[in-house]
Amino acid sequence: MVLLSQVFSDVLEHPNQNICGSAQQASAWTPYSVTGVFLVAMALLHKKVSEIPEDAVRLSEDDAIQYFLNLVKNWENKSEVWPIVYTPGILGGVTVFSGFYINNYYRRVLKLGNYGRFSSYLPAVALPAIMATVFHSAFVLPDVVLRKEPCPVCLQTRASAFQSAFSVAYPMMLVPLSSFMFATRHFTYRLPSITEKPKEVFKLYRKLSGPIMLPITMMLAFNVALTIFLTGKEIETVYKINFRLLQIERQIEQDGGFVDEP
């Protein structure tokens, strides 16, 4: 027990060690737990509270997530953990493309030129991309790491809903409104009054949006498919990491338990 406690302290004090996957290097790590979740030889496992080992050290879920992300960050073979590292950024990138396409189209048909270019691209392109990245990192990835959601399809659906909202739905609502505002202010396109003739404005919106509905639909389908694929790869990666670490634990047990490195 003393050895395990000391080893655990070493883990917390040196979280940036490279994880090479060998039994000898893994021997410097120790089991610890979260409520309902505990780690054995660094592996996250779901167990009932009554099944958690007595010598396990309890941590909060936030600490467990941070610990696992540190493992991923310092994993030696980066090709094995790329879904967890790059998925939020990839989703943010495709959101930038979607927002740019939608904003550019409405600016072109409303003949805005350089009027309000920065003011329109910031909320229509940059903000959705940031939100897509943040929402996936905050509301999808933690559940993937902790495996709190027993239904992988539910996680993929949640992730694709966030992505669809920020990559397509949000720009399709915001961009026309902001573009109509700039067109009215700078007299680049004759528009009916939104307060006096809202139905006419809506008809114009449908007319202007008609030519891009097919590309928008394809863009939406691509975002959904990509998000489902990447979230599935994240789930698969977490499983593989935990499986690898359990193999290390078994190897350590066969070699006679935890030993200190010289």
Short mmCIF file of C-alpha atoms in Angstrom, two decimals:
data_model
loop_
_atom_site.label_atom_id
_atom_site.label_comp_id
_atom_site.label_asym_id
_atom_site.label_seq_id
_atom_site.Cartn_x
_atom_site.Cartn_y
_atom_site.Cartn_z
CA MET A 1 0.00 0.00 0.00
CA VAL A 2 2.82 2.42 0.80
CA LEU A 3 4.40 1.70 -2.55
CA LEU A 4 1.17 2.38 -4.38
CA SER A 5 0.63 5.67 -2.52
CA GLN A 6 4.15 6.81 -3.28
CA VAL A 7 3.86 5.83 -6.92
CA PHE A 8 0.58 7.70 -7.20
CA SER A 9 2.26 10.83 -5.86
CA ASP A 10 4.95 10.44 -8.50
CA VAL A 11 2.27 10.25 -11.18
CA LEU A 12 0.64 13.48 -10.07
CA GLU A 13 3.98 15.26 -9.76
CA HIS A 14 5.19 14.09 -13.19
CA PRO A 15 2.12 14.05 -15.47
CA ASN A 16 4.10 14.78 -18.61
CA GLN A 17 5.96 11.49 -18.89
CA ASN A 18 5.82 9.84 -22.30
CA ILE A 19 3.68 6.74 -22.35
CA CYS A 20 5.62 4.18 -24.30
CA GLY A 21 3.50 1.14 -23.64
CA SER A 22 6.12 -1.04 -22.00
CA ALA A 23 5.47 -2.91 -18.78
CA GLN A 24 8.64 -1.56 -17.20
CA GLN A 25 7.75 2.09 -17.79
CA ALA A 26 4.13 1.53 -16.79
CA SER A 27 5.24 0.16 -13.44
CA ALA A 28 5.62 3.71 -12.17
CA TRP A 29 1.85 4.23 -12.30
CA THR A 30 -0.81 3.19 -9.86
CA PRO A 31 -4.58 2.60 -9.79
CA TYR A 32 -6.82 5.50 -8.87
CA SER A 33 -10.54 6.09 -9.12
CA VAL A 34 -13.40 8.42 -9.76
CA THR A 35 -16.90 7.86 -8.43
CA GLY A 36 -18.06 4.90 -10.46
CA VAL A 37 -14.91 5.07 -12.58
CA PHE A 38 -11.44 3.97 -11.61
CA LEU A 39 -8.13 3.45 -13.31
CA VAL A 40 -6.01 0.34 -13.18
CA ALA A 41 -2.52 0.78 -14.58
CA MET A 42 -3.78 4.06 -16.04
CA ALA A 43 -6.88 2.49 -17.65
CA LEU A 44 -10.34 4.00 -17.18
CA LEU A 45 -12.86 1.32 -16.23
CA HIS A 46 -16.54 1.60 -15.37
CA LYS A 47 -17.45 -0.19 -12.16
CA LYS A 48 -20.11 0.08 -9.49
CA VAL A 49 -18.99 1.98 -6.41
CA SER A 50 -19.15 -1.25 -4.42
CA GLU A 51 -16.72 -2.89 -6.87
CA ILE A 52 -14.02 -0.21 -6.67
CA PRO A 53 -10.87 -1.58 -4.99
CA GLU A 54 -10.39 -0.52 -1.37
CA ASP A 55 -6.92 0.86 -2.09
CA ALA A 56 -8.12 3.01 -4.99
CA VAL A 57 -7.58 6.76 -4.66
CA ARG A 58 -10.72 8.72 -5.49
CA LEU A 59 -10.64 11.64 -7.93
CA SER A 60 -13.29 13.89 -9.44
CA GLU A 61 -14.46 13.33 -12.99
CA ASP A 62 -12.69 16.51 -14.09
CA ASP A 63 -9.41 15.18 -12.68
CA ALA A 64 -9.92 11.85 -14.43
CA ILE A 65 -10.61 13.57 -17.75
CA GLN A 66 -7.55 15.79 -17.38
CA TYR A 67 -5.44 12.76 -16.49
CA PHE A 68 -6.60 10.85 -19.55
CA LEU A 69 -6.00 13.83 -21.84
CA ASN A 70 -2.48 14.11 -20.42
CA LEU A 71 -1.95 10.46 -21.33
CA VAL A 72 -3.12 11.20 -24.86
CA LYS A 73 -0.97 14.32 -25.10
CA ASN A 74 2.17 12.39 -24.15
CA TRP A 75 1.33 9.16 -25.97
CA GLU A 76 4.38 8.10 -27.94
CA ASN A 77 2.62 6.96 -31.12
CA LYS A 78 0.53 9.99 -32.09
CA SER A 79 -1.14 8.12 -34.95
CA GLU A 80 -2.95 5.99 -32.37
CA VAL A 81 -4.59 8.94 -30.61
CA TRP A 82 -5.18 11.44 -33.42
CA PRO A 83 -9.03 11.33 -33.19
CA ILE A 84 -9.01 12.68 -29.63
CA VAL A 85 -6.32 15.26 -30.39
CA TYR A 86 -7.61 16.61 -33.69
CA THR A 87 -11.37 16.00 -33.89
CA PRO A 88 -12.47 19.31 -32.26
CA GLY A 89 -10.13 21.25 -34.55
CA ILE A 90 -11.30 19.38 -37.65
CA LEU A 91 -14.93 20.11 -36.83
CA GLY A 92 -14.06 23.76 -36.30
CA GLY A 93 -12.30 23.81 -39.66
CA VAL A 94 -15.25 22.44 -41.65
CA THR A 95 -17.49 24.92 -39.81
CA VAL A 96 -15.26 27.73 -41.08
CA PHE A 97 -15.71 26.45 -44.64
CA SER A 98 -19.51 26.25 -44.28
CA GLY A 99 -19.81 29.71 -42.76
CA PHE A 100 -17.50 31.22 -45.36
CA TYR A 101 -19.47 29.70 -48.23
CA ILE A 102 -22.84 30.87 -46.90
CA ASN A 103 -21.65 34.36 -46.01
CA ASN A 104 -19.85 34.84 -49.30
CA TYR A 105 -22.94 33.80 -51.27
CA TYR A 106 -25.33 36.27 -49.61
CA ARG A 107 -22.80 39.09 -49.79
CA ARG A 108 -22.41 38.44 -53.51
CA VAL A 109 -26.12 38.29 -54.41
CA LEU A 110 -26.83 41.40 -52.33
CA LYS A 111 -23.90 43.21 -54.00
CA LEU A 112 -22.29 44.22 -50.73
CA GLY A 113 -18.74 44.38 -52.06
CA ASN A 114 -16.47 45.44 -49.22
CA TYR A 115 -19.23 46.91 -47.06
CA GLY A 116 -19.16 45.38 -43.59
CA ARG A 117 -16.88 42.55 -44.68
CA PHE A 118 -15.10 42.10 -41.36
CA SER A 119 -18.29 42.71 -39.37
CA SER A 120 -20.07 39.93 -41.24
CA TYR A 121 -17.31 37.32 -41.34
CA LEU A 122 -16.52 37.50 -37.63
CA PRO A 123 -19.95 36.35 -36.33
CA ALA A 124 -20.77 34.18 -39.34
CA VAL A 125 -17.47 32.33 -39.73
CA ALA A 126 -15.20 32.69 -36.71
CA LEU A 127 -17.79 32.47 -33.93
CA PRO A 128 -19.54 29.28 -35.18
CA ALA A 129 -16.17 27.58 -35.64
CA ILE A 130 -15.12 28.44 -32.10
CA MET A 131 -18.46 27.28 -30.70
CA ALA A 132 -18.35 24.00 -32.64
CA THR A 133 -14.91 23.26 -31.21
CA VAL A 134 -15.85 24.27 -27.66
CA PHE A 135 -19.15 22.39 -27.59
CA HIS A 136 -17.58 19.16 -28.85
CA SER A 137 -14.75 19.45 -26.33
CA ALA A 138 -17.09 20.28 -23.44
CA PHE A 139 -20.21 18.22 -24.09
CA VAL A 140 -19.08 15.22 -26.15
CA LEU A 141 -15.43 14.40 -25.49
CA PRO A 142 -15.74 14.11 -21.66
CA ASP A 143 -18.50 11.51 -22.00
CA VAL A 144 -16.41 9.68 -24.59
CA VAL A 145 -13.44 9.57 -22.22
CA LEU A 146 -15.42 8.55 -19.13
CA ARG A 147 -17.77 6.29 -21.12
CA LYS A 148 -20.69 7.59 -19.09
CA GLU A 149 -23.06 7.18 -22.03
CA PRO A 150 -23.70 3.45 -22.70
CA CYS A 151 -25.10 4.27 -26.15
CA PRO A 152 -22.38 5.24 -28.68
CA VAL A 153 -25.02 6.18 -31.25
CA CYS A 154 -26.50 8.65 -28.76
CA LEU A 155 -23.11 10.33 -28.38
CA GLN A 156 -22.66 10.47 -32.14
CA THR A 157 -26.15 11.94 -32.53
CA ARG A 158 -25.43 14.59 -29.91
CA ALA A 159 -22.14 15.49 -31.58
CA SER A 160 -23.70 15.69 -35.05
CA ALA A 161 -26.55 17.86 -33.70
CA PHE A 162 -24.06 20.37 -32.28
CA GLN A 163 -22.07 20.35 -35.50
CA SER A 164 -25.14 20.79 -37.72
CA ALA A 165 -26.35 23.69 -35.60
CA PHE A 166 -23.07 25.62 -35.75
CA SER A 167 -21.91 24.74 -39.27
CA VAL A 168 -25.18 25.20 -41.19
CA ALA A 169 -28.24 26.21 -39.14
CA TYR A 170 -26.65 29.16 -37.33
CA PRO A 171 -25.06 30.74 -40.46
CA MET A 172 -28.26 30.21 -42.48
CA MET A 173 -30.20 32.22 -39.91
CA LEU A 174 -27.64 34.89 -39.07
CA VAL A 175 -26.03 35.61 -42.44
CA PRO A 176 -29.20 36.60 -44.37
CA LEU A 177 -30.32 38.92 -41.56
CA SER A 178 -26.96 40.66 -41.29
CA SER A 179 -26.62 40.84 -45.08
CA PHE A 180 -30.10 42.37 -45.43
CA MET A 181 -29.13 44.93 -42.80
CA PHE A 182 -25.94 45.92 -44.64
CA ALA A 183 -27.77 46.01 -47.99
CA THR A 184 -30.41 48.35 -46.57
CA ARG A 185 -27.84 50.58 -44.90
CA HIS A 186 -25.63 50.93 -47.98
CA PHE A 187 -28.43 50.81 -50.62
CA THR A 188 -26.90 47.93 -52.56
CA TYR A 189 -30.14 45.96 -53.01
CA ARG A 190 -33.79 47.02 -52.95
CA LEU A 191 -35.38 45.30 -49.94
CA PRO A 192 -38.90 45.52 -48.47
CA SER A 193 -39.20 46.76 -44.91
CA ILE A 194 -38.90 43.88 -42.47
CA THR A 195 -41.20 45.63 -40.00
CA GLU A 196 -43.88 46.59 -42.53
CA LYS A 197 -43.68 43.67 -44.96
CA PRO A 198 -42.18 40.65 -43.14
CA LYS A 199 -43.85 38.21 -45.56
CA GLU A 200 -42.20 39.92 -48.51
CA VAL A 201 -38.84 39.70 -46.78
CA PHE A 202 -39.37 36.00 -46.16
CA LYS A 203 -40.29 35.45 -49.83
CA LEU A 204 -37.12 37.25 -50.86
CA TYR A 205 -35.13 35.09 -48.44
CA ARG A 206 -36.55 31.93 -50.04
CA LYS A 207 -35.88 33.28 -53.52
CA LEU A 208 -32.27 34.16 -52.77
CA SER A 209 -31.64 30.93 -50.86
CA GLY A 210 -33.11 28.64 -53.52
CA PRO A 211 -29.95 28.30 -55.68
CA ILE A 212 -27.81 27.12 -52.76
CA MET A 213 -30.25 24.74 -51.06
CA LEU A 214 -28.72 21.71 -52.77
CA PRO A 215 -25.14 22.65 -51.81
CA ILE A 216 -26.34 23.48 -48.28
CA THR A 217 -28.07 20.10 -48.00
CA MET A 218 -24.91 18.34 -49.19
CA MET A 219 -22.85 20.41 -46.76
CA LEU A 220 -25.17 19.45 -43.91
CA ALA A 221 -24.96 15.77 -44.83
CA PHE A 222 -21.18 15.97 -45.01
CA ASN A 223 -20.94 17.62 -41.58
CA VAL A 224 -23.22 15.00 -40.02
CA ALA A 225 -21.36 12.10 -41.63
CA LEU A 226 -17.94 13.51 -40.70
CA THR A 227 -18.98 14.13 -37.10
CA ILE A 228 -20.43 10.64 -36.71
CA PHE A 229 -17.23 9.15 -38.14
CA LEU A 230 -14.86 11.21 -35.99
CA THR A 231 -16.86 10.68 -32.80
CA GLY A 232 -16.86 6.96 -33.52
CA LYS A 233 -13.09 7.09 -33.93
CA GLU A 234 -12.81 8.90 -30.59
CA ILE A 235 -14.81 6.16 -28.88
CA GLU A 236 -12.67 3.52 -30.58
CA THR A 237 -9.47 5.29 -29.53
CA VAL A 238 -10.51 5.46 -25.87
CA TYR A 239 -11.30 1.75 -25.97
CA LYS A 240 -7.93 0.92 -27.55
CA ILE A 241 -5.99 3.04 -25.04
CA ASN A 242 -7.71 1.41 -22.08
CA PHE A 243 -7.24 -2.03 -23.59
CA ARG A 244 -3.54 -1.35 -24.12
CA LEU A 245 -3.14 -0.19 -20.53
CA LEU A 246 -4.99 -3.22 -19.18
CA GLN A 247 -2.56 -5.39 -21.12
CA ILE A 248 0.28 -3.54 -19.41
CA GLU A 249 -1.35 -4.13 -16.04
CA ARG A 250 -1.66 -7.86 -16.69
CA GLN A 251 1.97 -7.98 -17.79
CA ILE A 252 2.99 -6.21 -14.58
CA GLU A 253 1.01 -8.69 -12.50
CA GLN A 254 2.67 -11.59 -14.30
CA ASP A 255 6.08 -10.04 -13.68
CA GLY A 256 5.43 -9.83 -9.94
CA GLY A 257 3.67 -6.50 -9.39
CA PHE A 258 4.74 -2.87 -9.31
CA VAL A 259 8.43 -2.17 -8.99
CA ASP A 260 10.28 1.11 -8.74
CA GLU A 261 12.44 2.14 -11.64
CA PRO A 262 16.16 2.44 -10.84
#
